[in-house]
Amino acid sequence: MGKKRDKHELYQLAVQDVEAEIDFVVDSFEEFRGRRAKSLREDFCGTANTACEWVRRSPEHRAMAVDLDKKVLAWGQKNNVGKLSKGQQKRIKLINADVRDSGAKPVDVVLAMNFSYYLFLTRAEMLGYFKSVHRTLKNDGLFFLDAYGGYDAPKEIEERRDCGDFTYIWEQASFNPIDSQMQCYIHFELPDGTLMNRAFSYYWRLWTIPEIREILTAAGFQETWVYWEGTDPKTNEGDGIFSQTEEGDADPGWICYVVAEP
Ligand SMILES: C[S@@+](CC[C@H](N)C(=O)[O-])C[C@H]1O[C@@H](n2cnc3c(N)ncnc32)[C@H](O)[C@@H]1O
């Protein structure tokens, strides 16, 4: 029975919170620009779950979703796009391309979420990507990224999280301090004991916020803003509320948003 679970479905359940992500984008865009964003491009979209949430939110919303991997796009088309209404489906387009060269028209919002851009291993590659985002944003558009770190981030450790009817396992398998590159895996454990070993594998560089901001500036972005998550006093965990600040806490594991203005 366990074998029938689908790794993309488990990923969406365990890793993504597309409602909260789009709430943040909608509210921040309106605050920055005094208007509502309409067009959005989801880079490294995987199953295009976030882009689907965007088009569900408003009949004014249009989305493009870009990924290199045809198979994951096909899964997203069938399981996410296919479940939208006909009208919603007309406002979303999946694009099989490199994010640096998707041929997409200028948009209000570009998203690079779940740290996917950490896959670019050198400053030159990252600069190339950020420049391509800068070129394909409207003049008053915004680029949204997330970032993670903390003193546990470069450790070779495994973290387990109970997700109800399965367990999500995040493994930091190796970290090389000389180039800051690391191998990470996502595994899933099912109630019958089945292990979906290495369901997802990421080889990336553990970038720091100042590096990311410096490269955004070098790519032509005028301003960059960091939104840090508050702490729930009861649990001492993140409370899901992100506020703009220049001072974060020395947490073992943090995530934040970065917003860049072209
Ligand atoms: C960590 S997953 C991201 C999933 C999704 N964005 C999310 O928020 O959970 C990374 C995705 O980026 C895609 N990818 C990697 N390099 C890419 C590139 N240069 N251009 C487009 N997609 C790329 C992979 O195929 C994979 O689906």
Tab-separated table of C-alpha atoms and ligand atoms in Angstrom:
chain	number	residue	atom	x	y	z
A	1	MET	CA	0.000	0.000	0.000
A	2	GLY	CA	2.787	2.364	0.999
A	3	LYS	CA	4.446	2.041	-2.396
A	4	LYS	CA	1.505	3.787	-4.067
A	5	ARG	CA	2.302	7.158	-2.485
A	6	ASP	CA	3.663	9.628	-4.944
A	7	LYS	CA	6.863	11.516	-4.107
A	8	HIS	CA	5.617	14.802	-5.577
A	9	GLU	CA	2.425	14.609	-3.547
A	10	LEU	CA	4.425	13.961	-0.365
A	11	TYR	CA	6.804	16.819	-1.234
A	12	GLN	CA	3.917	19.256	-1.649
A	13	LEU	CA	2.399	18.158	1.668
A	14	ALA	CA	5.631	18.223	3.654
A	15	VAL	CA	7.567	21.107	2.183
A	16	GLN	CA	5.266	23.663	0.617
A	17	ASP	CA	2.826	26.165	2.066
A	18	VAL	CA	1.740	27.894	-1.118
A	19	GLU	CA	-1.142	29.780	0.537
A	20	ALA	CA	1.209	31.472	3.013
A	21	GLU	CA	3.745	32.156	0.265
A	22	ILE	CA	1.188	33.826	-1.988
A	23	ASP	CA	-0.267	35.770	0.986
A	24	PHE	CA	3.206	37.214	1.530
A	25	VAL	CA	3.598	38.092	-2.174
A	26	VAL	CA	0.139	39.706	-2.475
A	27	ASP	CA	0.514	41.790	0.697
A	28	SER	CA	4.112	42.856	0.071
A	29	PHE	CA	3.487	43.825	-3.546
A	30	GLU	CA	0.550	46.014	-2.608
A	31	GLU	CA	2.537	47.615	0.204
A	32	PHE	CA	5.542	48.363	-2.056
A	33	ARG	CA	3.707	49.422	-5.188
A	34	GLY	CA	0.274	50.633	-4.113
A	35	ARG	CA	-1.312	48.407	-6.740
A	36	ARG	CA	-2.131	44.739	-7.117
A	37	ALA	CA	0.263	42.427	-8.938
A	38	LYS	CA	-1.279	40.572	-11.858
A	39	SER	CA	1.425	38.598	-13.636
A	40	LEU	CA	3.753	36.163	-11.879
A	41	ARG	CA	6.505	33.829	-13.005
A	42	GLU	CA	7.439	30.887	-10.801
A	43	ASP	CA	11.041	29.910	-11.531
A	44	PHE	CA	12.225	26.359	-10.653
A	45	CYS	CA	8.503	25.628	-10.434
A	46	GLY	CA	8.646	21.848	-10.076
A	47	THR	CA	4.985	20.832	-9.962
A	48	ALA	CA	3.841	24.483	-10.429
A	49	ASN	CA	1.903	24.301	-7.175
A	50	THR	CA	2.588	27.948	-6.294
A	51	ALA	CA	1.680	29.226	-9.776
A	52	CYS	CA	-1.635	27.322	-9.492
A	53	GLU	CA	-2.343	29.031	-6.161
A	54	TRP	CA	-1.659	32.385	-7.860
A	55	VAL	CA	-4.257	31.866	-10.595
A	56	ARG	CA	-6.794	30.523	-8.067
A	57	ARG	CA	-6.579	33.751	-6.069
A	58	SER	CA	-8.024	36.176	-8.620
A	59	PRO	CA	-9.441	36.204	-12.146
A	60	GLU	CA	-6.936	39.029	-12.803
A	61	HIS	CA	-3.968	36.770	-12.060
A	62	ARG	CA	-1.818	35.185	-14.777
A	63	ALA	CA	1.114	32.846	-14.190
A	64	MET	CA	4.029	31.312	-15.998
A	65	ALA	CA	5.908	28.436	-14.403
A	66	VAL	CA	9.386	27.448	-15.577
A	67	ASP	CA	11.313	24.232	-14.999
A	68	LEU	CA	14.036	22.305	-16.820
A	69	ASP	CA	12.545	18.919	-16.022
A	70	LYS	CA	9.816	17.763	-18.413
A	71	LYS	CA	8.701	14.954	-16.114
A	72	VAL	CA	7.959	17.155	-13.120
A	73	LEU	CA	6.083	19.605	-15.359
A	74	ALA	CA	3.987	16.747	-16.752
A	75	TRP	CA	3.134	15.712	-13.178
A	76	GLY	CA	2.181	19.304	-12.338
A	77	GLN	CA	0.080	19.609	-15.497
A	78	LYS	CA	-1.886	16.478	-14.646
A	79	ASN	CA	-2.220	16.810	-10.880
A	80	ASN	CA	-2.227	20.572	-10.241
A	81	VAL	CA	-3.091	22.468	-13.445
A	82	GLY	CA	-5.555	19.745	-14.430
A	83	LYS	CA	-7.521	20.344	-11.217
A	84	LEU	CA	-8.008	24.059	-11.881
A	85	SER	CA	-11.198	25.332	-13.507
A	86	LYS	CA	-11.183	25.864	-17.288
A	87	GLY	CA	-10.947	29.627	-16.770
A	88	GLN	CA	-8.021	29.275	-14.383
A	89	GLN	CA	-6.235	26.904	-16.767
A	90	LYS	CA	-6.320	29.581	-19.470
A	91	ARG	CA	-4.335	31.913	-17.218
A	92	ILE	CA	-1.396	29.583	-16.531
A	93	LYS	CA	1.395	28.424	-18.807
A	94	LEU	CA	4.060	25.848	-18.014
A	95	ILE	CA	7.379	26.428	-19.755
A	96	ASN	CA	10.032	23.751	-20.131
A	97	ALA	CA	13.227	25.814	-20.148
A	98	ASP	CA	16.212	27.036	-18.196
A	99	VAL	CA	15.110	29.845	-15.871
A	100	ARG	CA	17.854	32.039	-17.349
A	101	ASP	CA	16.430	31.729	-20.814
A	102	SER	CA	12.701	31.070	-20.664
A	103	GLY	CA	11.710	33.650	-23.293
A	104	ALA	CA	9.021	34.817	-20.872
A	105	LYS	CA	7.517	38.308	-21.219
A	106	PRO	CA	8.081	40.900	-18.444
A	107	VAL	CA	6.032	40.246	-15.309
A	108	ASP	CA	5.115	41.975	-12.038
A	109	VAL	CA	6.506	39.208	-9.832
A	110	VAL	CA	9.249	36.599	-10.180
A	111	LEU	CA	9.481	33.895	-7.509
A	112	ALA	CA	12.501	31.719	-6.705
A	113	MET	CA	11.377	29.660	-3.726
A	114	ASN	CA	12.513	26.752	-1.642
A	115	PHE	CA	16.113	27.836	-2.145
A	116	SER	CA	16.198	26.439	-5.678
A	117	TYR	CA	18.579	29.137	-6.881
A	118	TYR	CA	21.194	27.732	-4.429
A	119	LEU	CA	21.709	25.216	-7.272
A	120	PHE	CA	23.858	27.844	-8.987
A	121	LEU	CA	27.268	27.077	-7.566
A	122	THR	CA	29.341	30.083	-8.586
A	123	ARG	CA	28.950	33.821	-8.235
A	124	ALA	CA	29.143	34.150	-12.047
A	125	GLU	CA	26.230	31.730	-12.540
A	126	MET	CA	24.167	33.420	-9.828
A	127	LEU	CA	24.865	36.838	-11.337
A	128	GLY	CA	23.762	35.548	-14.743
A	129	TYR	CA	20.487	34.297	-13.254
A	130	PHE	CA	19.763	37.487	-11.286
A	131	LYS	CA	20.518	39.599	-14.387
A	132	SER	CA	18.051	37.540	-16.406
A	133	VAL	CA	15.389	38.112	-13.710
A	134	HIS	CA	16.162	41.845	-13.728
A	135	ARG	CA	15.652	41.942	-17.530
A	136	THR	CA	12.320	40.146	-17.357
A	137	LEU	CA	10.685	42.143	-14.544
A	138	LYS	CA	8.483	45.147	-15.223
A	139	ASN	CA	9.979	48.477	-14.068
A	140	ASP	CA	7.872	48.381	-10.918
A	141	GLY	CA	8.025	44.605	-10.535
A	142	LEU	CA	9.469	42.704	-7.567
A	143	PHE	CA	11.696	39.638	-7.241
A	144	PHE	CA	10.907	37.346	-4.273
A	145	LEU	CA	13.401	34.778	-3.020
A	146	ASP	CA	13.682	32.759	0.122
A	147	ALA	CA	16.899	31.926	1.956
A	148	TYR	CA	17.875	29.603	4.789
A	149	GLY	CA	20.808	29.210	7.127
A	150	GLY	CA	21.802	29.123	10.779
A	151	TYR	CA	24.484	27.202	12.611
A	152	ASP	CA	22.857	23.823	11.887
A	153	ALA	CA	22.755	24.492	8.117
A	154	PRO	CA	26.307	23.338	7.300
A	155	LYS	CA	26.138	20.321	9.656
A	156	GLU	CA	26.004	16.769	8.354
A	157	ILE	CA	22.724	15.857	10.059
A	158	GLU	CA	19.342	14.256	9.477
A	159	GLU	CA	16.078	15.793	10.682
A	160	ARG	CA	12.785	13.921	10.887
A	161	ARG	CA	9.361	15.522	10.945
A	162	ASP	CA	6.077	13.728	11.531
A	163	CYS	CA	3.609	14.712	8.803
A	164	GLY	CA	0.693	12.600	10.035
A	165	ASP	CA	0.577	9.591	7.724
A	166	PHE	CA	4.228	9.754	6.710
A	167	THR	CA	7.584	11.058	7.981
A	168	TYR	CA	9.591	13.680	6.144
A	169	ILE	CA	13.363	13.267	6.463
A	170	TRP	CA	15.775	16.049	5.508
A	171	GLU	CA	19.377	14.881	5.252
A	172	GLN	CA	22.409	17.132	4.954
A	173	ALA	CA	24.691	14.344	3.758
A	174	SER	CA	27.884	16.265	3.121
A	175	PHE	CA	29.210	19.792	3.422
A	176	ASN	CA	32.534	21.066	2.105
A	177	PRO	CA	33.573	24.240	3.957
A	178	ILE	CA	36.104	25.104	1.265
A	179	ASP	CA	33.517	25.741	-1.454
A	180	SER	CA	30.400	25.764	0.772
A	181	GLN	CA	28.835	23.093	-1.438
A	182	MET	CA	26.650	20.393	0.034
A	183	GLN	CA	24.648	17.313	-0.823
A	184	CYS	CA	21.135	17.169	0.608
A	185	TYR	CA	18.388	14.579	0.284
A	186	ILE	CA	14.713	14.292	1.063
A	187	HIS	CA	13.526	10.824	2.093
A	188	PHE	CA	10.003	9.790	3.065
A	189	GLU	CA	9.095	7.006	5.479
A	190	LEU	CA	5.648	5.472	5.204
A	191	PRO	CA	3.655	3.907	8.074
A	192	ASP	CA	4.265	0.366	6.779
A	193	GLY	CA	7.999	0.976	7.111
A	194	THR	CA	8.644	1.602	3.401
A	195	LEU	CA	11.448	4.104	2.912
A	196	MET	CA	11.364	6.264	-0.203
A	197	ASN	CA	15.111	6.744	-0.085
A	198	ARG	CA	16.533	9.863	-1.756
A	199	ALA	CA	13.163	10.817	-3.253
A	200	PHE	CA	14.777	14.182	-3.989
A	201	SER	CA	18.444	15.069	-4.204
A	202	TYR	CA	19.949	18.565	-4.181
A	203	TYR	CA	23.542	19.466	-4.736
A	204	TRP	CA	23.869	23.138	-3.969
A	205	ARG	CA	25.901	25.874	-2.367
A	206	LEU	CA	25.011	27.214	1.034
A	207	TRP	CA	24.818	30.920	0.201
A	208	THR	CA	24.661	33.656	2.844
A	209	ILE	CA	22.261	36.606	2.838
A	210	PRO	CA	25.002	39.215	2.304
A	211	GLU	CA	26.333	37.288	-0.707
A	212	ILE	CA	22.829	37.054	-2.179
A	213	ARG	CA	22.191	40.784	-1.647
A	214	GLU	CA	25.577	41.775	-3.091
A	215	ILE	CA	24.949	39.720	-6.226
A	216	LEU	CA	21.419	41.155	-6.578
A	217	THR	CA	22.943	44.651	-6.418
A	218	ALA	CA	25.610	43.701	-8.973
A	219	ALA	CA	22.824	42.435	-11.250
A	220	GLY	CA	21.170	45.869	-11.210
A	221	PHE	CA	18.631	45.619	-8.387
A	222	GLN	CA	18.322	49.018	-6.640
A	223	GLU	CA	17.165	47.854	-3.231
A	224	THR	CA	16.987	44.552	-1.392
A	225	TRP	CA	14.920	43.931	1.731
A	226	VAL	CA	15.115	41.064	4.197
A	227	TYR	CA	11.971	39.775	5.928
A	228	TRP	CA	12.799	37.790	9.064
A	229	GLU	CA	10.410	35.384	10.759
A	230	GLY	CA	9.114	36.164	14.254
A	231	THR	CA	9.246	33.628	17.106
A	232	ASP	CA	6.240	32.079	18.801
A	233	PRO	CA	6.953	32.598	22.534
A	234	LYS	CA	5.114	29.375	23.461
A	235	THR	CA	6.941	26.981	21.149
A	236	ASN	CA	10.112	28.997	20.547
A	237	GLU	CA	9.626	28.096	16.854
A	238	GLY	CA	9.037	30.401	13.873
A	239	ASP	CA	5.550	31.945	13.911
A	240	GLY	CA	5.122	32.386	10.142
A	241	ILE	CA	5.056	36.192	10.415
A	242	PHE	CA	7.820	37.847	8.385
A	243	SER	CA	8.855	41.460	9.056
A	244	GLN	CA	11.387	43.676	7.343
A	245	THR	CA	14.516	44.137	9.434
A	246	GLU	CA	18.302	44.473	9.280
A	247	GLU	CA	18.866	42.383	12.402
A	248	GLY	CA	18.191	38.649	12.704
A	249	ASP	CA	18.735	36.172	15.532
A	250	ALA	CA	21.596	33.676	15.669
A	251	ASP	CA	19.190	30.747	15.333
A	252	PRO	CA	20.286	27.162	14.635
A	253	GLY	CA	17.947	27.098	11.621
A	254	TRP	CA	16.184	30.075	10.056
A	255	ILE	CA	14.390	30.865	6.817
A	256	CYS	CA	13.658	34.345	5.507
A	257	TYR	CA	12.369	36.143	2.433
A	258	VAL	CA	14.401	38.559	0.339
A	259	VAL	CA	12.539	41.099	-1.818
A	260	ALA	CA	14.496	42.869	-4.566
A	261	GLU	CA	13.422	46.013	-6.441
A	262	PRO	CA	14.713	46.428	-9.997
B	1	LIG	C1	13.966	22.459	-5.069
B	1	LIG	S1	13.009	22.081	-6.553
B	1	LIG	C2	11.894	23.416	-6.438
B	1	LIG	C3	10.474	23.128	-6.204
B	1	LIG	C4	9.555	24.307	-6.024
B	1	LIG	N1	10.040	25.556	-6.588
B	1	LIG	C5	9.237	24.565	-4.577
B	1	LIG	O1	9.075	25.701	-4.202
B	1	LIG	O2	9.118	23.646	-3.784
B	1	LIG	C6	14.093	22.575	-7.835
B	1	LIG	C7	13.539	22.531	-9.263
B	1	LIG	O3	14.370	23.351	-10.093
B	1	LIG	C8	14.502	22.755	-11.373
B	1	LIG	N2	15.705	23.345	-11.987
B	1	LIG	C9	17.000	23.174	-11.630
B	1	LIG	N3	17.812	23.953	-12.373
B	1	LIG	C10	17.010	24.655	-13.217
B	1	LIG	C11	17.241	25.627	-14.228
B	1	LIG	N4	18.480	26.065	-14.515
B	1	LIG	N5	16.177	26.138	-14.900
B	1	LIG	C12	14.920	25.691	-14.640
B	1	LIG	N6	14.644	24.780	-13.676
B	1	LIG	C13	15.660	24.262	-12.980
B	1	LIG	C14	14.543	21.271	-11.095
B	1	LIG	O4	14.123	20.536	-12.237
B	1	LIG	C15	13.560	21.145	-9.917
B	1	LIG	O5	12.259	20.844	-10.354
